[in-house]
C-alpha positions as a printed NumPy array, in Angstrom:
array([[  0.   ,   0.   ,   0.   ],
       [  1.409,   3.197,  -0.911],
       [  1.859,   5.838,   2.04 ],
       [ -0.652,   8.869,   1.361],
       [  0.935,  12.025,  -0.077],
       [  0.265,  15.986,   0.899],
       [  0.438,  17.941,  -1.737],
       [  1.594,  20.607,   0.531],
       [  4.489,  18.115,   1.487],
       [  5.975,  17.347,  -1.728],
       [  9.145,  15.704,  -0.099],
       [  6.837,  13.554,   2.048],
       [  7.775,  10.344,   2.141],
       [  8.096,   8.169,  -1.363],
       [  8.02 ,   4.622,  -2.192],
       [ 11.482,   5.195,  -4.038],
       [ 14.031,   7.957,  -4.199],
       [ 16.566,   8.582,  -7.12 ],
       [ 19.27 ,  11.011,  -6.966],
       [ 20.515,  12.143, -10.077],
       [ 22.642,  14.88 ,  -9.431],
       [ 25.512,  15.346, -11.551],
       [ 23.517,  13.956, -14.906],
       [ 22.919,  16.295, -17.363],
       [ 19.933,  16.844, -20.023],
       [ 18.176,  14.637, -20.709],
       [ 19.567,  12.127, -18.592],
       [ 17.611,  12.677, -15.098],
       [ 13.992,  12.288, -17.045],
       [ 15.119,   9.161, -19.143],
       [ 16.165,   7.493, -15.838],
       [ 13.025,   8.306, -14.253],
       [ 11.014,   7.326, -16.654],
       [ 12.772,   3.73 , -16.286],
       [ 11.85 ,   3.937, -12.977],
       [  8.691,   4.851, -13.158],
       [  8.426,   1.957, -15.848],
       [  8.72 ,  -0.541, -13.234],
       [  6.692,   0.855, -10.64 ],
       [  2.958,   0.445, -10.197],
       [  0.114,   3.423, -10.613],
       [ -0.332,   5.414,  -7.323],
       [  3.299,   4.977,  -6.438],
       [  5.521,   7.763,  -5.595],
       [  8.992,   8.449,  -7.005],
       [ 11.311,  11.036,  -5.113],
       [ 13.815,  12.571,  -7.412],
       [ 16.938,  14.834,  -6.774],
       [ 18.81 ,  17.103,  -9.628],
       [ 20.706,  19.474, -10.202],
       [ 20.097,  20.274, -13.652],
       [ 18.793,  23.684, -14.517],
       [ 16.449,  22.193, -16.946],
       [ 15.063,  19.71 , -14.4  ],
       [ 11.956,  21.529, -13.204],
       [ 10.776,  22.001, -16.773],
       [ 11.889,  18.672, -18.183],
       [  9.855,  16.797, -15.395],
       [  7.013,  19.481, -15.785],
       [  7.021,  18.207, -19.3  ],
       [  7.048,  14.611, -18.934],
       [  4.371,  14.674, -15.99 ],
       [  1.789,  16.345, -18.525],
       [  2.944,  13.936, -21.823],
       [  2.852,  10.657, -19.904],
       [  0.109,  10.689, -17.888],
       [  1.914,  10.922, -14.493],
       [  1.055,  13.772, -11.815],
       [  3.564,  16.679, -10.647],
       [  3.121,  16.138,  -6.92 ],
       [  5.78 ,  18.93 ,  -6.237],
       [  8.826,  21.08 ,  -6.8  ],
       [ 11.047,  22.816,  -4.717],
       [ 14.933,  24.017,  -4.928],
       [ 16.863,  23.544,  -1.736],
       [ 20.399,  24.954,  -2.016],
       [ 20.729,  24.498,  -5.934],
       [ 19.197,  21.459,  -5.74 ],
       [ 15.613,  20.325,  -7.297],
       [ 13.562,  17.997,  -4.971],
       [ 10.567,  16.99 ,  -7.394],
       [  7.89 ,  14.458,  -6.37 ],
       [  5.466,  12.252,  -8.75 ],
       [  2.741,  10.371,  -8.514],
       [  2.929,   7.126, -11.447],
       [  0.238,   7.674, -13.589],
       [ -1.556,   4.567, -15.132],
       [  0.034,   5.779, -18.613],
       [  0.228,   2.584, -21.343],
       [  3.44 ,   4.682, -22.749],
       [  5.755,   3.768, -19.858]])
């Protein structure tokens, strides 16, 4: 069962965590969407970057896969984005 997320929380907890700081475009979102490839719907995946492009890239892919933006926040350079696996028959 997954743990219930706030969307005023968006670094509550997750049911997996990636850090992918140090990867540049486009690798952070093509190793997500692995991830999220092998995770069930209603699951939440945690992801660190440090991109710049980060916050739009994973804007991007939320709304053209089917997936939901739970949050994103920058905490000392560093983009904490939360999402919700979609039921999306692309992933």
């Amino acid at each position: 069962m997954t743990n219930p997320v706030d969307p005023a929380s968006p670094r509550q907890t997750a049911d997996i965590s990636l850090d992918l700081t140090g990867l540049k475009c486009p690798l952070p979102v093509l190793k997500a969407r692995r991830q999220v490839g092998m995770m069930a719907a209603g699951t939440v995946l945690a992801v660190t970057a440090d991109d710049p492009a980060a916050p739009l890239d994973f804007d991007h892919f939320c709304e053209t896969s089917g997936h939901r933006l739970i949050g994103s926040e920058t905490i000392a350079g560093v983009f904490h984005i939360t999402i919700e696996v979609g039921t999306s028959p692309a992933d």
